[in-house]
Amino acid sequence: MTVHLIADSAADLPKSFYDDNGVTFIPLRVLLDDKEYDDLVTIQPLDVYEAMRNGKAPKTFQPSFQLMKDAFTNLAKENQPALYIAFSSELSGTYQTAVMAANEVKEEFPDFDLRIIDSKCASLGYGLAVKHALELATNGNTIQEIETSVKDFCDHLEHIFTVDDLTYLARGGRISKASAFVGGLLNIKPLLDVEGGKLVPLEKIRGKKKLLKRMIELMKERGRDLNSQTIGISHGDAEETADEIKRLIEAEFHPKDIVVHMIGSTIGAHAGPGTVAVFFSGKEKR
C-alpha cells in the first residue's frame, strides 16, 4: 500500500482485520474489577458483557499519549505517508490525544506525512470507514485522495441503533435513571442516531418487532443506493437479533454485502449487552 493506515479499537473490527491487512491498531482501555485492560488484546467483548450481566460497571479510557506517540514514531522512521482515522471526538478524547502526539512526532520528523481524521463515527460505522480507506490504499490511491474520500464517506454515514437495557445508558448519563426504570417496565426501546459525532435520541418504540421494522423504514428513508452498498451490523452479544435484522435488510434492499461484527469492549461497556446497530450511507450529510 502507498499509505499506512491506523485505527483504534472503537471501530469494532476484529483484531484479525488489523493483523491481516497491516493496519496499525490502537487499543482503547477498559477498567474492570480495578484492573486495566487493552481492548481486544488483554480483554475481549464477551468478558465485558458477562461482567455487565453480573451487575458490574466497567469504565473505559482513551489510549495513552505515550502509546500514540510510540506508534507514530515507529511509522515516522519508515517515512511512509500515514492516515489515522479516529473514533469520534465527541465520544472520546482519542482524537485530541492523537493530534497532540502527532505534533510532537512531526517536530522530530518534519518530513513525515501523518494525517488524522476525526471520523465523527462509532462502532462498525467507523469500521466501514476504515475498510473503505483500506480498499483505496490497496488500489494505490494517494494520501490526499484517501483523506478526501474517507471524510466524505464519514459525512454521509448513518448510525441507527437500539439498546436492550436502558440501565446501561443511564449509568453513562445518556438518559435519566427514571426513564430507564419506566422504559424497562413498559418494554420501551429507544432508537438512537449519531449526528455530528454525538449520540442523538430519535424515537421510543415498544416491542422488538416494531423496533426492527422501524429500523428498516429509517434505512429506506435515509439510505442512498442501498443495493450497491456494504451495510454494517454490530451487536452486543446479540447474534440472534443481528441475524434477524440481516435477513430483513437482505429481503428489502439486496445490498452488495453485509458485514456483521460484535461491538467491542469500549462501546459495549456503555451500550450494554443486547445492543444492535445498523450502518449505511445516507442521502444527506450528517
PDB file of C-alpha atoms in Angstrom:
ATOM      1  CA  MET A   1       0.000   0.000   0.000  1.00  0.00           C
ATOM      2  CA  THR A   2       1.148   3.547  -0.709  1.00  0.00           C
ATOM      3  CA  VAL A   3      -0.370   4.808   2.561  1.00  0.00           C
ATOM      4  CA  HIS A   4      -0.149   3.226   6.013  1.00  0.00           C
ATOM      5  CA  LEU A   5      -3.470   3.144   7.869  1.00  0.00           C
ATOM      6  CA  ILE A   6      -4.070   3.483  11.600  1.00  0.00           C
ATOM      7  CA  ALA A   7      -7.313   2.893  13.506  1.00  0.00           C
ATOM      8  CA  ASP A   8      -8.420   2.233  17.063  1.00  0.00           C
ATOM      9  CA  SER A   9     -10.490  -0.452  18.733  1.00  0.00           C
ATOM     10  CA  ALA A  10     -13.685   1.655  18.733  1.00  0.00           C
ATOM     11  CA  ALA A  11     -14.046   0.679  15.047  1.00  0.00           C
ATOM     12  CA  ASP A  12     -15.381  -2.685  16.261  1.00  0.00           C
ATOM     13  CA  LEU A  13     -13.442  -4.659  13.677  1.00  0.00           C
ATOM     14  CA  PRO A  14     -11.878  -7.967  14.765  1.00  0.00           C
ATOM     15  CA  LYS A  15      -8.201  -7.893  15.735  1.00  0.00           C
ATOM     16  CA  SER A  16      -7.506 -10.221  12.804  1.00  0.00           C
ATOM     17  CA  PHE A  17      -8.535  -7.424  10.406  1.00  0.00           C
ATOM     18  CA  TYR A  18      -5.623  -5.278  11.575  1.00  0.00           C
ATOM     19  CA  ASP A  19      -3.150  -8.157  11.633  1.00  0.00           C
ATOM     20  CA  ASP A  20      -4.103  -9.484   8.200  1.00  0.00           C
ATOM     21  CA  ASN A  21      -4.098  -6.082   6.477  1.00  0.00           C
ATOM     22  CA  GLY A  22      -1.145  -4.367   8.097  1.00  0.00           C
ATOM     23  CA  VAL A  23      -3.270  -1.678   9.736  1.00  0.00           C
ATOM     24  CA  THR A  24      -1.751  -0.226  12.923  1.00  0.00           C
ATOM     25  CA  PHE A  25      -4.024  -0.984  15.871  1.00  0.00           C
ATOM     26  CA  ILE A  26      -4.534   1.428  18.779  1.00  0.00           C
ATOM     27  CA  PRO A  27      -6.442  -0.192  21.670  1.00  0.00           C
ATOM     28  CA  LEU A  28      -8.654   1.825  23.971  1.00  0.00           C
ATOM     29  CA  ARG A  29      -8.605   0.777  27.619  1.00  0.00           C
ATOM     30  CA  VAL A  30     -11.128  -0.878  29.916  1.00  0.00           C
ATOM     31  CA  LEU A  31     -11.150  -0.752  33.711  1.00  0.00           C
ATOM     32  CA  LEU A  32     -12.855  -3.768  35.279  1.00  0.00           C
ATOM     33  CA  ASP A  33     -12.526  -5.016  38.878  1.00  0.00           C
ATOM     34  CA  ASP A  34      -9.787  -2.424  39.472  1.00  0.00           C
ATOM     35  CA  LYS A  35      -7.683  -3.876  36.672  1.00  0.00           C
ATOM     36  CA  GLU A  36      -6.848  -2.087  33.441  1.00  0.00           C
ATOM     37  CA  TYR A  37      -7.043  -3.907  30.115  1.00  0.00           C
ATOM     38  CA  ASP A  38      -6.384  -3.175  26.434  1.00  0.00           C
ATOM     39  CA  ASP A  39      -9.460  -3.708  24.275  1.00  0.00           C
ATOM     40  CA  LEU A  40      -9.137  -6.804  22.031  1.00  0.00           C
ATOM     41  CA  VAL A  41      -5.660  -7.507  23.444  1.00  0.00           C
ATOM     42  CA  THR A  42      -5.967  -8.379  27.124  1.00  0.00           C
ATOM     43  CA  ILE A  43      -9.769  -8.320  27.323  1.00  0.00           C
ATOM     44  CA  GLN A  44     -12.453  -9.486  24.912  1.00  0.00           C
ATOM     45  CA  PRO A  45     -16.006  -8.137  24.432  1.00  0.00           C
ATOM     46  CA  LEU A  46     -17.660 -11.249  25.869  1.00  0.00           C
ATOM     47  CA  ASP A  47     -15.721 -10.749  29.108  1.00  0.00           C
ATOM     48  CA  VAL A  48     -17.207  -7.269  29.406  1.00  0.00           C
ATOM     49  CA  TYR A  49     -20.756  -8.356  28.586  1.00  0.00           C
ATOM     50  CA  GLU A  50     -20.630 -11.187  31.094  1.00  0.00           C
ATOM     51  CA  ALA A  51     -19.397  -8.782  33.772  1.00  0.00           C
ATOM     52  CA  MET A  52     -22.202  -6.321  32.972  1.00  0.00           C
ATOM     53  CA  ARG A  53     -24.831  -9.040  33.179  1.00  0.00           C
ATOM     54  CA  ASN A  54     -23.446  -9.810  36.623  1.00  0.00           C
ATOM     55  CA  GLY A  55     -24.019  -6.229  37.727  1.00  0.00           C
ATOM     56  CA  LYS A  56     -20.542  -4.827  37.209  1.00  0.00           C
ATOM     57  CA  ALA A  57     -19.913  -1.427  35.636  1.00  0.00           C
ATOM     58  CA  PRO A  58     -16.728  -1.354  33.555  1.00  0.00           C
ATOM     59  CA  LYS A  59     -15.232   2.005  32.665  1.00  0.00           C
ATOM     60  CA  THR A  60     -13.347   2.983  29.533  1.00  0.00           C
ATOM     61  CA  PHE A  61     -10.420   5.270  28.802  1.00  0.00           C
ATOM     62  CA  GLN A  62      -8.727   6.601  25.702  1.00  0.00           C
ATOM     63  CA  PRO A  63      -5.287   5.274  24.725  1.00  0.00           C
ATOM     64  CA  SER A  64      -2.324   6.827  26.494  1.00  0.00           C
ATOM     65  CA  PHE A  65      -0.395   9.678  24.926  1.00  0.00           C
ATOM     66  CA  GLN A  66       2.813   7.650  25.032  1.00  0.00           C
ATOM     67  CA  LEU A  67       1.227   4.691  23.210  1.00  0.00           C
ATOM     68  CA  MET A  68       0.109   7.040  20.446  1.00  0.00           C
ATOM     69  CA  LYS A  69       3.488   8.749  20.226  1.00  0.00           C
ATOM     70  CA  ASP A  70       5.380   5.445  20.094  1.00  0.00           C
ATOM     71  CA  ALA A  71       3.112   4.131  17.311  1.00  0.00           C
ATOM     72  CA  PHE A  72       3.535   7.307  15.271  1.00  0.00           C
ATOM     73  CA  THR A  73       7.297   7.384  15.842  1.00  0.00           C
ATOM     74  CA  ASN A  74       7.679   3.840  14.545  1.00  0.00           C
ATOM     75  CA  LEU A  75       5.806   4.798  11.380  1.00  0.00           C
ATOM     76  CA  ALA A  76       7.782   8.037  11.013  1.00  0.00           C
ATOM     77  CA  LYS A  77      11.005   6.008  10.920  1.00  0.00           C
ATOM     78  CA  GLU A  78       9.623   4.149   7.892  1.00  0.00           C
ATOM     79  CA  ASN A  79       8.852   7.545   6.305  1.00  0.00           C
ATOM     80  CA  GLN A  80       5.701   6.279   4.607  1.00  0.00           C
ATOM     81  CA  PRO A  81       2.605   8.532   4.492  1.00  0.00           C
ATOM     82  CA  ALA A  82       0.169   7.528   7.235  1.00  0.00           C
ATOM     83  CA  LEU A  83      -3.502   8.207   7.877  1.00  0.00           C
ATOM     84  CA  TYR A  84      -5.159   7.726  11.261  1.00  0.00           C
ATOM     85  CA  ILE A  85      -8.941   7.503  11.138  1.00  0.00           C
ATOM     86  CA  ALA A  86     -10.015   8.175  14.723  1.00  0.00           C
ATOM     87  CA  PHE A  87     -13.056   7.492  16.902  1.00  0.00           C
ATOM     88  CA  SER A  88     -15.479  10.429  17.132  1.00  0.00           C
ATOM     89  CA  SER A  89     -14.039  13.338  19.117  1.00  0.00           C
ATOM     90  CA  GLU A  90     -17.490  13.899  20.646  1.00  0.00           C
ATOM     91  CA  LEU A  91     -17.411  10.479  22.306  1.00  0.00           C
ATOM     92  CA  SER A  92     -13.760  10.156  23.305  1.00  0.00           C
ATOM     93  CA  GLY A  93     -10.592  12.192  23.757  1.00  0.00           C
ATOM     94  CA  THR A  94      -8.712   9.790  21.476  1.00  0.00           C
ATOM     95  CA  TYR A  95      -8.669  12.164  18.503  1.00  0.00           C
ATOM     96  CA  GLN A  96      -7.335  15.092  20.529  1.00  0.00           C
ATOM     97  CA  THR A  97      -4.607  12.931  22.077  1.00  0.00           C
ATOM     98  CA  ALA A  98      -3.623  11.669  18.633  1.00  0.00           C
ATOM     99  CA  VAL A  99      -3.275  15.241  17.336  1.00  0.00           C
ATOM    100  CA  MET A 100      -1.012  16.200  20.249  1.00  0.00           C
ATOM    101  CA  ALA A 101       1.129  13.091  19.825  1.00  0.00           C
ATOM    102  CA  ALA A 102       1.381  13.664  16.068  1.00  0.00           C
ATOM    103  CA  ASN A 103       2.542  17.248  16.570  1.00  0.00           C
ATOM    104  CA  GLU A 104       5.375  16.099  18.833  1.00  0.00           C
ATOM    105  CA  VAL A 105       6.450  13.381  16.405  1.00  0.00           C
ATOM    106  CA  LYS A 106       6.427  15.821  13.479  1.00  0.00           C
ATOM    107  CA  GLU A 107       8.831  18.091  15.367  1.00  0.00           C
ATOM    108  CA  GLU A 108      11.366  15.270  15.299  1.00  0.00           C
ATOM    109  CA  PHE A 109      10.386  14.021  11.828  1.00  0.00           C
ATOM    110  CA  PRO A 110       9.270  17.128   9.902  1.00  0.00           C
ATOM    111  CA  ASP A 111       9.004  15.281   6.580  1.00  0.00           C
ATOM    112  CA  PHE A 112       6.624  12.632   7.958  1.00  0.00           C
ATOM    113  CA  ASP A 113       3.211  12.992   6.300  1.00  0.00           C
ATOM    114  CA  LEU A 114       0.810  11.939   9.050  1.00  0.00           C
ATOM    115  CA  ARG A 115      -2.838  12.971   8.793  1.00  0.00           C
ATOM    116  CA  ILE A 116      -5.585  12.414  11.343  1.00  0.00           C
ATOM    117  CA  ILE A 117      -9.302  12.325  10.553  1.00  0.00           C
ATOM    118  CA  ASP A 118     -11.996  12.828  13.167  1.00  0.00           C
ATOM    119  CA  SER A 119     -14.438  10.293  11.772  1.00  0.00           C
ATOM    120  CA  LYS A 120     -17.353  11.556  13.906  1.00  0.00           C
ATOM    121  CA  CYS A 121     -18.370   7.883  13.686  1.00  0.00           C
ATOM    122  CA  ALA A 122     -18.549   4.996  16.139  1.00  0.00           C
ATOM    123  CA  SER A 123     -18.587   1.215  16.215  1.00  0.00           C
ATOM    124  CA  LEU A 124     -18.822  -0.555  12.866  1.00  0.00           C
ATOM    125  CA  GLY A 125     -19.811   2.709  11.163  1.00  0.00           C
ATOM    126  CA  TYR A 126     -16.299   3.841  11.954  1.00  0.00           C
ATOM    127  CA  GLY A 127     -15.126   0.373  10.937  1.00  0.00           C
ATOM    128  CA  LEU A 128     -16.721   0.707   7.497  1.00  0.00           C
ATOM    129  CA  ALA A 129     -14.786   3.962   7.014  1.00  0.00           C
ATOM    130  CA  VAL A 130     -11.558   2.111   7.830  1.00  0.00           C
ATOM    131  CA  LYS A 131     -12.436  -0.657   5.381  1.00  0.00           C
ATOM    132  CA  HIS A 132     -13.196   1.988   2.731  1.00  0.00           C
ATOM    133  CA  ALA A 133      -9.766   3.558   3.314  1.00  0.00           C
ATOM    134  CA  LEU A 134      -8.086   0.158   3.078  1.00  0.00           C
ATOM    135  CA  GLU A 135      -9.679  -0.510  -0.300  1.00  0.00           C
ATOM    136  CA  LEU A 136      -8.435   2.849  -1.595  1.00  0.00           C
ATOM    137  CA  ALA A 137      -4.939   2.336  -0.180  1.00  0.00           C
ATOM    138  CA  THR A 138      -4.745  -1.149  -1.680  1.00  0.00           C
ATOM    139  CA  ASN A 139      -5.690   0.314  -5.054  1.00  0.00           C
ATOM    140  CA  GLY A 140      -2.771   2.734  -4.845  1.00  0.00           C
ATOM    141  CA  ASN A 141      -4.615   5.990  -4.165  1.00  0.00           C
ATOM    142  CA  THR A 142      -2.610   8.901  -2.752  1.00  0.00           C
ATOM    143  CA  ILE A 143      -2.988  10.002   0.862  1.00  0.00           C
ATOM    144  CA  GLN A 144      -4.808  13.150  -0.285  1.00  0.00           C
ATOM    145  CA  GLU A 145      -7.287  11.112  -2.330  1.00  0.00           C
ATOM    146  CA  ILE A 146      -7.895   8.712   0.557  1.00  0.00           C
ATOM    147  CA  GLU A 147      -8.315  11.514   3.099  1.00  0.00           C
ATOM    148  CA  THR A 148     -10.842  13.356   0.918  1.00  0.00           C
ATOM    149  CA  SER A 149     -12.836  10.224   0.135  1.00  0.00           C
ATOM    150  CA  VAL A 150     -12.903   8.990   3.742  1.00  0.00           C
ATOM    151  CA  LYS A 151     -14.107  12.364   5.033  1.00  0.00           C
ATOM    152  CA  ASP A 152     -16.975  12.329   2.549  1.00  0.00           C
ATOM    153  CA  PHE A 153     -17.757   8.708   3.429  1.00  0.00           C
ATOM    154  CA  CYS A 154     -17.935   9.573   7.130  1.00  0.00           C
ATOM    155  CA  ASP A 155     -20.051  12.672   6.496  1.00  0.00           C
ATOM    156  CA  HIS A 156     -22.770  10.532   4.926  1.00  0.00           C
ATOM    157  CA  LEU A 157     -22.619   7.522   7.231  1.00  0.00           C
ATOM    158  CA  GLU A 158     -25.831   6.812   9.149  1.00  0.00           C
ATOM    159  CA  HIS A 159     -25.887   5.087  12.547  1.00  0.00           C
ATOM    160  CA  ILE A 160     -29.230   3.637  13.656  1.00  0.00           C
ATOM    161  CA  PHE A 161     -29.117   1.616  16.849  1.00  0.00           C
ATOM    162  CA  THR A 162     -31.029   0.433  19.857  1.00  0.00           C
ATOM    163  CA  VAL A 163     -30.129  -0.902  23.280  1.00  0.00           C
ATOM    164  CA  ASP A 164     -31.763  -3.806  25.075  1.00  0.00           C
ATOM    165  CA  ASP A 165     -31.469  -2.423  28.587  1.00  0.00           C
ATOM    166  CA  LEU A 166     -31.739   1.305  29.264  1.00  0.00           C
ATOM    167  CA  THR A 167     -29.906   0.881  32.568  1.00  0.00           C
ATOM    168  CA  TYR A 168     -26.525   0.968  30.872  1.00  0.00           C
ATOM    169  CA  LEU A 169     -27.223   4.258  29.111  1.00  0.00           C
ATOM    170  CA  ALA A 170     -28.466   5.684  32.408  1.00  0.00           C
ATOM    171  CA  ARG A 171     -25.180   4.702  34.075  1.00  0.00           C
ATOM    172  CA  GLY A 172     -23.295   6.690  31.478  1.00  0.00           C
ATOM    173  CA  GLY A 173     -25.573   9.706  31.872  1.00  0.00           C
ATOM    174  CA  ARG A 174     -27.128   9.358  28.409  1.00  0.00           C
ATOM    175  CA  ILE A 175     -30.656   9.145  29.844  1.00  0.00           C
ATOM    176  CA  SER A 176     -32.128   9.626  33.319  1.00  0.00           C
ATOM    177  CA  LYS A 177     -32.411   6.713  35.728  1.00  0.00           C
ATOM    178  CA  ALA A 178     -36.161   7.366  35.957  1.00  0.00           C
ATOM    179  CA  SER A 179     -36.517   7.000  32.184  1.00  0.00           C
ATOM    180  CA  ALA A 180     -34.560   3.773  32.286  1.00  0.00           C
ATOM    181  CA  PHE A 181     -36.787   2.372  35.042  1.00  0.00           C
ATOM    182  CA  VAL A 182     -40.047   3.271  33.287  1.00  0.00           C
ATOM    183  CA  GLY A 183     -38.757   2.084  29.928  1.00  0.00           C
ATOM    184  CA  GLY A 184     -37.842  -1.272  31.404  1.00  0.00           C
ATOM    185  CA  LEU A 185     -41.293  -1.729  32.884  1.00  0.00           C
ATOM    186  CA  LEU A 186     -43.081  -0.870  29.639  1.00  0.00           C
ATOM    187  CA  ASN A 187     -40.697  -2.702  27.289  1.00  0.00           C
ATOM    188  CA  ILE A 188     -39.876   0.608  25.607  1.00  0.00           C
ATOM    189  CA  LYS A 189     -36.736   0.611  23.484  1.00  0.00           C
ATOM    190  CA  PRO A 190     -35.016   3.757  22.244  1.00  0.00           C
ATOM    191  CA  LEU A 191     -33.833   4.304  18.695  1.00  0.00           C
ATOM    192  CA  LEU A 192     -30.708   6.451  18.588  1.00  0.00           C
ATOM    193  CA  ASP A 193     -28.531   8.051  15.961  1.00  0.00           C
ATOM    194  CA  VAL A 194     -25.133   9.716  15.756  1.00  0.00           C
ATOM    195  CA  GLU A 195     -25.171  13.272  14.437  1.00  0.00           C
ATOM    196  CA  GLY A 196     -22.082  15.442  14.381  1.00  0.00           C
ATOM    197  CA  GLY A 197     -20.339  12.700  16.297  1.00  0.00           C
ATOM    198  CA  LYS A 198     -22.804  12.836  19.210  1.00  0.00           C
ATOM    199  CA  LEU A 199     -25.464  10.372  20.338  1.00  0.00           C
ATOM    200  CA  VAL A 200     -28.930  11.670  19.492  1.00  0.00           C
ATOM    201  CA  PRO A 201     -32.240  10.037  20.538  1.00  0.00           C
ATOM    202  CA  LEU A 202     -34.684   9.529  17.682  1.00  0.00           C
ATOM    203  CA  GLU A 203     -37.753   7.676  18.906  1.00  0.00           C
ATOM    204  CA  LYS A 204     -39.066   5.362  21.605  1.00  0.00           C
ATOM    205  CA  ILE A 205     -40.742   2.182  20.427  1.00  0.00           C
ATOM    206  CA  ARG A 206     -42.486  -0.583  22.311  1.00  0.00           C
ATOM    207  CA  GLY A 207     -41.746  -4.156  21.265  1.00  0.00           C
ATOM    208  CA  LYS A 208     -38.954  -5.789  19.309  1.00  0.00           C
ATOM    209  CA  LYS A 209     -40.867  -6.436  16.073  1.00  0.00           C
ATOM    210  CA  LYS A 210     -41.956  -2.813  15.764  1.00  0.00           C
ATOM    211  CA  LEU A 211     -38.422  -1.716  16.569  1.00  0.00           C
ATOM    212  CA  LEU A 212     -36.782  -3.761  13.823  1.00  0.00           C
ATOM    213  CA  LYS A 213     -39.474  -2.720  11.352  1.00  0.00           C
ATOM    214  CA  ARG A 214     -38.825   0.931  12.155  1.00  0.00           C
ATOM    215  CA  MET A 215     -35.081   0.473  11.651  1.00  0.00           C
ATOM    216  CA  ILE A 216     -35.771  -0.836   8.146  1.00  0.00           C
ATOM    217  CA  GLU A 217     -38.115   2.103   7.478  1.00  0.00           C
ATOM    218  CA  LEU A 218     -35.418   4.565   8.530  1.00  0.00           C
ATOM    219  CA  MET A 219     -32.929   2.875   6.233  1.00  0.00           C
ATOM    220  CA  LYS A 220     -35.409   3.271   3.386  1.00  0.00           C
ATOM    221  CA  GLU A 221     -35.969   6.942   4.229  1.00  0.00           C
ATOM    222  CA  ARG A 222     -32.337   7.883   4.730  1.00  0.00           C
ATOM    223  CA  GLY A 223     -30.285   5.497   2.590  1.00  0.00           C
ATOM    224  CA  ARG A 224     -28.951   6.046  -0.891  1.00  0.00           C
ATOM    225  CA  ASP A 225     -28.400   3.217  -3.382  1.00  0.00           C
ATOM    226  CA  LEU A 226     -28.583   0.622  -0.629  1.00  0.00           C
ATOM    227  CA  ASN A 227     -28.422  -2.206  -3.157  1.00  0.00           C
ATOM    228  CA  SER A 228     -24.878  -1.179  -4.102  1.00  0.00           C
ATOM    229  CA  GLN A 229     -23.587  -0.664  -0.565  1.00  0.00           C
ATOM    230  CA  THR A 230     -21.851  -2.693   2.086  1.00  0.00           C
ATOM    231  CA  ILE A 231     -24.151  -2.491   5.119  1.00  0.00           C
ATOM    232  CA  GLY A 232     -22.734  -2.866   8.613  1.00  0.00           C
ATOM    233  CA  ILE A 233     -24.440  -4.551  11.566  1.00  0.00           C
ATOM    234  CA  SER A 234     -22.877  -4.627  15.013  1.00  0.00           C
ATOM    235  CA  HIS A 235     -24.268  -6.233  18.138  1.00  0.00           C
ATOM    236  CA  GLY A 236     -23.562  -6.555  21.836  1.00  0.00           C
ATOM    237  CA  ASP A 237     -23.590 -10.343  22.133  1.00  0.00           C
ATOM    238  CA  ALA A 238     -26.999 -10.407  20.409  1.00  0.00           C
ATOM    239  CA  GLU A 239     -26.251 -12.593  17.428  1.00  0.00           C
ATOM    240  CA  GLU A 240     -29.825 -13.809  17.042  1.00  0.00           C
ATOM    241  CA  THR A 241     -31.219 -10.273  16.728  1.00  0.00           C
ATOM    242  CA  ALA A 242     -28.375  -9.280  14.395  1.00  0.00           C
ATOM    243  CA  ASP A 243     -29.195 -12.254  12.159  1.00  0.00           C
ATOM    244  CA  GLU A 244     -32.860 -11.271  12.207  1.00  0.00           C
ATOM    245  CA  ILE A 245     -32.228  -7.732  11.035  1.00  0.00           C
ATOM    246  CA  LYS A 246     -29.707  -9.024   8.497  1.00  0.00           C
ATOM    247  CA  ARG A 247     -32.464 -11.155   6.927  1.00  0.00           C
ATOM    248  CA  LEU A 248     -34.808  -8.157   6.845  1.00  0.00           C
ATOM    249  CA  ILE A 249     -32.157  -5.997   5.159  1.00  0.00           C
ATOM    250  CA  GLU A 250     -31.344  -8.684   2.591  1.00  0.00           C
ATOM    251  CA  ALA A 251     -35.021  -9.134   1.717  1.00  0.00           C
ATOM    252  CA  GLU A 252     -35.737  -5.394   1.481  1.00  0.00           C
ATOM    253  CA  PHE A 253     -32.604  -3.930  -0.110  1.00  0.00           C
ATOM    254  CA  HIS A 254     -30.443  -6.746  -1.571  1.00  0.00           C
ATOM    255  CA  PRO A 255     -27.188  -4.926  -0.690  1.00  0.00           C
ATOM    256  CA  LYS A 256     -23.807  -5.717  -2.222  1.00  0.00           C
ATOM    257  CA  ASP A 257     -22.631  -7.084   1.104  1.00  0.00           C
ATOM    258  CA  ILE A 258     -23.497  -7.135   4.809  1.00  0.00           C
ATOM    259  CA  VAL A 259     -20.742  -7.146   7.420  1.00  0.00           C
ATOM    260  CA  VAL A 260     -21.638  -8.332  10.933  1.00  0.00           C
ATOM    261  CA  HIS A 261     -19.331  -7.938  13.945  1.00  0.00           C
ATOM    262  CA  MET A 262     -19.665  -7.878  17.707  1.00  0.00           C
ATOM    263  CA  ILE A 263     -19.478  -4.498  19.426  1.00  0.00           C
ATOM    264  CA  GLY A 264     -16.138  -4.227  21.196  1.00  0.00           C
ATOM    265  CA  SER A 265     -15.422  -3.702  24.865  1.00  0.00           C
ATOM    266  CA  THR A 266     -15.073   0.077  24.635  1.00  0.00           C
ATOM    267  CA  ILE A 267     -18.505   0.873  23.217  1.00  0.00           C
ATOM    268  CA  GLY A 268     -20.118  -2.220  24.695  1.00  0.00           C
ATOM    269  CA  ALA A 269     -19.248  -1.037  28.199  1.00  0.00           C
ATOM    270  CA  HIS A 270     -21.617   1.909  27.669  1.00  0.00           C
ATOM    271  CA  ALA A 271     -24.323   0.442  25.418  1.00  0.00           C
ATOM    272  CA  GLY A 272     -24.526  -2.939  27.130  1.00  0.00           C
ATOM    273  CA  PRO A 273     -25.379  -6.457  26.010  1.00  0.00           C
ATOM    274  CA  GLY A 274     -28.274  -6.719  23.578  1.00  0.00           C
ATOM    275  CA  THR A 275     -27.383  -3.574  21.632  1.00  0.00           C
ATOM    276  CA  VAL A 276     -27.907  -3.783  17.875  1.00  0.00           C
ATOM    277  CA  ALA A 277     -26.862  -1.184  15.297  1.00  0.00           C
ATOM    278  CA  VAL A 278     -27.012  -0.759  11.520  1.00  0.00           C
ATOM    279  CA  PHE A 279     -24.715   1.455   9.441  1.00  0.00           C
ATOM    280  CA  PHE A 280     -25.183   2.654   5.888  1.00  0.00           C
ATOM    281  CA  SER A 281     -24.502   5.585   3.593  1.00  0.00           C
ATOM    282  CA  GLY A 282     -27.236   8.217   3.670  1.00  0.00           C
ATOM    283  CA  LYS A 283     -28.594  10.766   1.223  1.00  0.00           C
ATOM    284  CA  GLU A 284     -27.743  13.817   3.310  1.00  0.00           C
ATOM    285  CA  LYS A 285     -24.647  14.888   5.200  1.00  0.00           C
ATOM    286  CA  ARG A 286     -24.954  14.120   8.895  1.00  0.00           C
TER     287      ARG A 286
END
